[in-house]
Short mmCIF file of C-alpha atoms in Angstrom, two decimals:
data_model
loop_
_atom_site.label_atom_id
_atom_site.label_comp_id
_atom_site.label_asym_id
_atom_site.label_seq_id
_atom_site.Cartn_x
_atom_site.Cartn_y
_atom_site.Cartn_z
CA MET A 21 0.00 0.00 0.00
CA GLY A 22 1.39 3.40 -0.97
CA LYS A 23 2.45 5.99 1.56
CA ARG A 24 1.73 9.71 1.70
CA ILE A 25 5.16 11.29 1.35
CA VAL A 26 6.29 14.92 1.60
CA ILE A 27 9.62 15.53 -0.13
CA ALA A 28 11.77 18.55 0.75
CA LEU A 29 14.10 19.31 -2.14
CA GLY A 30 17.47 20.89 -1.41
CA GLY A 31 19.20 23.47 -3.57
CA ASN A 32 21.22 20.83 -5.44
CA ALA A 33 17.93 19.55 -6.87
CA LEU A 34 17.17 22.88 -8.52
CA GLY A 35 20.44 24.45 -9.68
CA LYS A 36 21.61 28.01 -9.12
CA ASN A 37 20.34 29.81 -12.22
CA LEU A 38 17.84 29.39 -15.06
CA PRO A 39 19.89 27.06 -17.32
CA GLU A 40 21.02 24.94 -14.35
CA GLN A 41 17.47 24.74 -13.01
CA MET A 42 16.00 23.62 -16.32
CA GLN A 43 18.52 20.78 -16.43
CA ALA A 44 18.41 19.91 -12.72
CA VAL A 45 14.63 19.48 -12.57
CA LYS A 46 14.80 16.74 -15.21
CA THR A 47 17.00 14.62 -12.95
CA THR A 48 14.93 15.59 -9.92
CA ALA A 49 11.71 14.58 -11.69
CA LYS A 50 13.02 11.07 -12.39
CA ALA A 51 13.68 10.43 -8.68
CA ILE A 52 10.27 11.78 -7.66
CA VAL A 53 8.36 9.87 -10.36
CA ASP A 54 10.10 6.66 -9.23
CA LEU A 55 8.14 7.04 -5.97
CA ILE A 56 4.89 8.01 -7.68
CA GLU A 57 5.21 4.98 -9.95
CA GLU A 58 5.35 2.75 -6.88
CA GLY A 59 1.94 4.02 -5.78
CA HIS A 60 2.93 6.67 -3.26
CA GLU A 61 1.11 9.99 -2.87
CA VAL A 62 3.82 12.61 -3.27
CA ILE A 63 3.82 16.26 -2.23
CA VAL A 64 6.90 18.27 -3.15
CA ALA A 65 8.31 21.23 -1.22
CA HIS A 66 11.52 23.01 -2.12
CA GLY A 67 14.01 25.71 -1.25
CA ASN A 68 14.54 28.94 -3.19
CA GLY A 69 17.83 30.41 -1.93
CA PRO A 70 19.54 31.29 -5.23
CA GLN A 71 16.28 32.04 -7.02
CA VAL A 72 14.80 34.46 -4.49
CA GLY A 73 18.20 36.14 -4.25
CA MET A 74 18.23 36.75 -8.02
CA ILE A 75 14.69 38.12 -7.93
CA GLN A 76 15.41 40.36 -4.96
CA ASN A 77 18.58 41.69 -6.59
CA ALA A 78 16.73 42.40 -9.84
CA MET A 79 13.93 44.24 -8.05
CA ALA A 80 16.44 46.21 -5.97
CA ALA A 81 18.28 47.23 -9.17
CA LEU A 82 14.97 48.39 -10.64
CA THR A 83 14.33 50.53 -7.56
CA ARG A 84 17.82 52.05 -7.76
CA SER A 85 17.29 52.89 -11.43
CA ASP A 86 14.36 55.19 -10.60
CA PRO A 87 13.64 55.55 -6.84
CA GLU A 88 10.82 57.99 -7.51
CA LYS A 89 8.95 55.54 -9.74
CA TYR A 90 9.71 52.13 -8.16
CA ILE A 91 9.45 51.27 -4.48
CA LEU A 92 11.41 48.49 -2.77
CA CYS A 93 9.72 45.16 -3.53
CA PRO A 94 8.62 43.36 -0.33
CA LEU A 95 10.50 40.14 0.36
CA SER A 96 7.21 38.24 0.67
CA VAL A 97 6.42 39.20 -2.94
CA CYS A 98 9.87 37.99 -4.07
CA VAL A 99 9.21 34.63 -2.37
CA ALA A 100 5.85 34.39 -4.17
CA MET A 101 7.59 35.12 -7.49
CA SER A 102 10.13 32.38 -6.81
CA GLN A 103 7.37 29.85 -6.12
CA GLY A 104 5.90 30.46 -9.55
CA TYR A 105 9.27 30.49 -11.32
CA ILE A 106 10.45 27.22 -9.76
CA GLY A 107 7.04 25.56 -9.84
CA TYR A 108 6.73 26.25 -13.57
CA ASP A 109 9.90 24.31 -14.38
CA LEU A 110 9.37 21.58 -11.79
CA GLN A 111 5.75 20.77 -12.63
CA ASN A 112 6.53 20.60 -16.35
CA ALA A 113 9.48 18.27 -15.71
CA LEU A 114 7.31 16.01 -13.52
CA ARG A 115 4.48 15.99 -16.05
CA GLU A 116 6.82 15.13 -18.93
CA GLU A 117 8.55 12.36 -16.96
CA MET A 118 5.19 10.78 -16.06
CA LEU A 119 3.92 11.00 -19.63
CA ASP A 120 7.13 9.33 -20.83
CA ARG A 121 6.25 6.44 -18.53
CA GLY A 122 2.62 6.28 -19.61
CA MET A 123 1.27 7.98 -16.48
CA THR A 124 -1.42 10.65 -16.72
CA LYS A 125 -1.47 12.21 -13.25
CA GLY A 126 -1.86 15.97 -13.09
CA VAL A 127 0.72 18.22 -11.43
CA THR A 128 -0.20 21.43 -9.66
CA THR A 129 1.86 24.18 -8.05
CA VAL A 130 0.05 25.88 -5.17
CA LEU A 131 1.13 29.40 -4.29
CA THR A 132 1.47 28.74 -0.58
CA GLN A 133 1.33 31.13 2.35
CA VAL A 134 2.67 29.98 5.71
CA GLU A 135 1.59 31.68 8.89
CA VAL A 136 4.27 32.79 11.35
CA ASP A 137 4.01 34.31 14.81
CA PRO A 138 4.76 38.07 14.76
CA LYS A 139 6.05 37.63 18.33
CA ASP A 140 8.57 34.97 17.28
CA PRO A 141 11.94 35.91 18.85
CA ALA A 142 13.52 35.65 15.39
CA PHE A 143 11.95 38.99 14.46
CA ARG A 144 13.92 40.72 17.22
CA HIS A 145 17.21 39.26 15.98
CA PRO A 146 17.20 38.99 12.16
CA THR A 147 20.20 36.95 11.02
CA LYS A 148 19.48 35.67 7.50
CA PRO A 149 21.49 37.64 4.88
CA ILE A 150 19.69 38.25 1.60
CA GLY A 151 20.39 40.19 -1.55
CA ALA A 152 23.51 41.83 -2.92
CA PHE A 153 26.30 43.59 -1.07
CA MET A 154 25.81 47.34 -0.61
CA THR A 155 27.95 50.37 0.07
CA LYS A 156 27.71 52.12 3.42
CA GLU A 157 25.57 54.85 1.86
CA GLU A 158 23.16 52.33 0.27
CA ALA A 159 22.93 50.44 3.55
CA LYS A 160 22.13 53.63 5.46
CA LYS A 161 19.33 54.47 3.05
CA LEU A 162 17.87 50.96 3.32
CA SER A 163 18.10 51.12 7.11
CA GLN A 164 16.12 54.37 7.06
CA GLN A 165 13.36 52.48 5.25
CA GLY A 166 13.09 50.12 8.25
CA CYS A 167 15.27 47.24 7.03
CA ALA A 168 17.92 45.60 9.22
CA VAL A 169 21.43 45.78 7.77
CA ILE A 170 24.76 44.26 8.84
CA GLU A 171 28.36 44.54 7.72
CA ASP A 172 29.36 41.19 6.25
CA ALA A 173 32.98 40.19 6.92
CA GLY A 174 34.43 43.39 5.54
CA ARG A 175 32.95 42.70 2.10
CA GLY A 176 30.22 45.31 2.35
CA TYR A 177 26.76 45.59 3.85
CA ARG A 178 23.81 43.23 3.43
CA ARG A 179 20.21 43.21 4.45
CA VAL A 180 19.27 40.63 7.07
CA VAL A 181 15.80 39.26 7.79
CA ALA A 182 14.22 37.01 10.38
CA SER A 183 13.75 33.25 9.95
CA PRO A 184 10.70 32.44 12.15
CA ARG A 185 9.28 28.95 12.68
CA PRO A 186 6.20 28.07 10.60
CA GLN A 187 2.93 27.81 12.53
CA SER A 188 0.42 26.62 9.93
CA ILE A 189 -0.10 26.21 6.19
CA VAL A 190 -2.75 28.67 4.98
CA GLU A 191 -3.68 26.74 1.81
CA LEU A 192 -3.74 23.36 3.58
CA ASP A 193 -7.32 22.48 2.58
CA THR A 194 -6.57 23.20 -1.08
CA ILE A 195 -3.39 21.11 -1.01
CA LYS A 196 -5.18 18.25 0.74
CA ALA A 197 -8.07 18.29 -1.75
CA LEU A 198 -5.66 18.15 -4.68
CA VAL A 199 -3.69 15.26 -3.15
CA GLU A 200 -6.86 13.31 -2.49
CA ALA A 201 -7.95 13.96 -6.09
CA GLY A 202 -4.80 12.18 -7.28
CA GLN A 203 -2.75 15.25 -8.17
CA VAL A 204 0.98 15.59 -7.58
CA VAL A 205 1.28 18.83 -5.62
CA ILE A 206 4.17 21.28 -5.35
CA ALA A 207 3.71 23.47 -2.28
CA CYS A 208 5.50 25.56 0.35
CA GLY A 209 8.13 26.71 -2.16
CA GLY A 210 11.00 28.50 -0.43
CA GLY A 211 9.43 27.64 2.90
CA GLY A 212 6.22 29.40 1.88
CA VAL A 213 5.32 33.09 1.70
CA PRO A 214 5.60 34.20 5.35
CA VAL A 215 2.44 35.92 6.59
CA PHE A 216 0.81 36.80 9.88
CA LYS A 217 -2.77 37.70 10.77
CA THR A 218 -3.92 41.24 11.45
CA ASN A 219 -7.43 42.39 12.36
CA GLY A 220 -8.49 38.83 13.03
CA HIS A 221 -8.24 37.32 9.55
CA HIS A 222 -6.33 39.65 7.20
CA LEU A 223 -2.97 38.19 6.10
CA LYS A 224 0.02 40.51 5.90
CA GLY A 225 3.35 39.54 4.33
CA ALA A 226 6.31 39.41 6.71
CA ALA A 227 9.86 40.52 5.95
CA ALA A 228 11.23 37.06 6.63
CA VAL A 229 12.26 33.76 5.12
CA ILE A 230 11.07 30.41 6.46
CA ASP A 231 13.44 27.45 6.49
CA LYS A 232 12.13 25.02 3.88
CA ASP A 233 12.87 21.96 6.05
CA PHE A 234 10.75 23.26 8.95
CA ALA A 235 8.00 24.28 6.53
CA SER A 236 8.10 20.81 4.93
CA SER A 237 7.87 19.20 8.35
CA LYS A 238 4.86 21.35 9.24
CA LEU A 239 3.21 20.55 5.89
CA ALA A 240 3.82 16.82 6.40
CA GLN A 241 2.31 16.96 9.89
CA GLN A 242 -0.79 18.88 8.82
CA LEU A 243 -1.32 16.60 5.80
CA ASP A 244 -1.02 13.54 8.08
CA ALA A 245 1.81 12.17 5.93
CA ASP A 246 3.46 8.85 6.68
CA CYS A 247 6.94 9.96 5.69
CA LEU A 248 8.97 13.14 5.36
CA ILE A 249 11.97 12.89 3.04
CA ILE A 250 14.59 15.62 3.36
CA LEU A 251 16.94 15.45 0.40
CA THR A 252 20.45 16.82 0.79
CA ALA A 253 24.02 16.44 -0.49
CA VAL A 254 24.94 13.33 1.54
CA GLU A 255 23.52 9.81 1.63
CA LYS A 256 23.31 9.65 5.42
CA VAL A 257 23.61 11.89 8.46
CA ALA A 258 26.96 11.65 10.24
CA ILE A 259 28.46 12.45 13.62
CA HIS A 260 32.09 13.58 13.85
CA TYR A 261 31.61 14.79 10.26
CA GLY A 262 34.87 15.68 8.51
CA LYS A 263 36.96 13.86 11.13
CA PRO A 264 38.84 10.53 10.93
CA ASP A 265 36.30 8.88 13.25
CA VAL A 266 33.25 9.98 11.22
CA ARG A 267 30.26 7.69 11.75
CA TRP A 268 27.39 7.47 9.27
CA LEU A 269 24.00 6.81 10.88
CA SER A 270 21.28 4.56 9.45
CA GLU A 271 18.76 4.73 12.30
CA LEU A 272 18.05 7.38 14.92
CA THR A 273 15.39 7.82 17.56
CA PRO A 274 14.25 11.40 18.17
CA GLU A 275 15.81 11.19 21.62
CA LYS A 276 19.22 10.11 20.31
CA ALA A 277 19.09 12.74 17.58
CA GLN A 278 18.38 15.36 20.24
CA GLU A 279 21.44 14.24 22.18
CA TYR A 280 23.60 14.75 19.09
CA ILE A 281 21.99 18.15 18.48
CA GLU A 282 22.80 19.27 22.02
CA ALA A 283 26.36 17.98 21.61
CA GLY A 284 26.81 20.27 18.58
CA GLU A 285 27.28 17.45 16.08
CA PHE A 286 25.35 19.16 13.26
CA ALA A 287 26.35 22.41 11.58
CA PRO A 288 23.91 25.35 11.89
CA GLY A 289 22.55 26.40 8.52
CA SER A 290 23.44 23.00 7.07
CA MET A 291 22.54 19.65 8.64
CA LEU A 292 21.17 21.04 11.93
CA PRO A 293 17.80 22.35 10.63
CA LYS A 294 17.32 19.16 8.62
CA VAL A 295 17.75 16.94 11.68
CA GLN A 296 15.62 19.28 13.82
CA ALA A 297 12.81 19.25 11.24
CA ALA A 298 13.05 15.46 10.91
CA VAL A 299 12.85 15.02 14.69
CA GLU A 300 9.86 17.36 14.87
CA PHE A 301 7.98 15.25 12.32
CA ALA A 302 8.97 11.88 13.81
CA GLN A 303 7.80 13.00 17.26
CA SER A 304 4.49 14.41 16.06
CA LYS A 305 2.60 11.09 15.83
CA PRO A 306 3.34 7.38 16.30
CA GLY A 307 4.31 5.59 13.09
CA ARG A 308 5.76 8.60 11.32
CA THR A 309 9.24 8.34 9.82
CA ALA A 310 11.61 11.01 8.56
CA LEU A 311 14.31 10.12 6.05
CA ILE A 312 17.41 12.17 5.21
CA THR A 313 19.31 11.10 2.10
CA LEU A 314 20.48 11.93 -1.42
CA LEU A 315 18.01 12.74 -4.20
CA GLU A 316 19.06 9.74 -6.27
CA LYS A 317 18.71 7.45 -3.23
CA ALA A 318 15.14 8.47 -2.34
CA LYS A 319 13.55 5.29 -3.72
CA ASP A 320 16.06 3.04 -1.93
CA GLY A 321 15.62 5.11 1.21
CA VAL A 322 11.85 4.58 1.28
CA ALA A 323 12.53 0.87 0.81
CA GLY A 324 14.78 0.96 3.89
CA LYS A 325 17.99 0.25 1.98
CA THR A 326 19.87 3.48 2.74
CA GLY A 327 19.61 6.95 4.23
CA THR A 328 19.13 8.00 7.84
CA HIS A 329 15.74 7.00 9.23
CA ILE A 330 14.46 8.92 12.24
CA HIS A 331 11.54 7.31 14.02
CA ARG A 332 10.42 5.98 17.39
#
């Protein structure tokens, strides 16, 4: 019997620019369709680091070209643009791969908003650099517009934004209805467009980026998925990574993973959020499993042949 699987695609699955992305999604689609072909319900989430950076830089350049005519584009709008740009390539690659195999499932990209808490401590300490380097004068002007700016290792100034934890998926009912109708759904691109509620129900975009692994974990929980697959650049999670006594892990309980987290075994901004998101999903309900592995090993990972499996 097929499982309901949420897949979180890493940056290596999408490339760093338009030509790379168009090529990368073809390889990515093959690995995803392998799972669909085996009868699994698949929901795809993805990052957007390079893509949203390109969009933000382009919009900032437009503003600089004529500040009187063009205002600074909100980051939430840039995230929404990236969802459409990536989803366009990814859904076409998935559709073509399925048709090549004689499969006629539809593929849909859902422009997804993800609610965050405006009181999340991350908003008081923005740390996520975005966009191009600026001069001191450009940084001062941006700061006067209410944006947080830092000096980055002597290379210039960059804008920094918060990275709050996702609270809920706004379009959850739509995503669920599409999945249950047999569609392959792409959702929560770039971690989702970060929004918070004002005046009871109005949604307002937040100047933030949501980690795609935490957003994927939240999506998997709210969809009642059986498995969360976090795809990355290594086949398994390791402790003592980069050292002679490196140890690759096939199985982890949430408790053991937490011990390794507290011991500082996983690098912040790299493996740490992946393991944290996997633990969060595995703990959320009995019988749920998180898998961390390579894109090309996803099918073998679901079959229990490789990868790091985190479950009770």
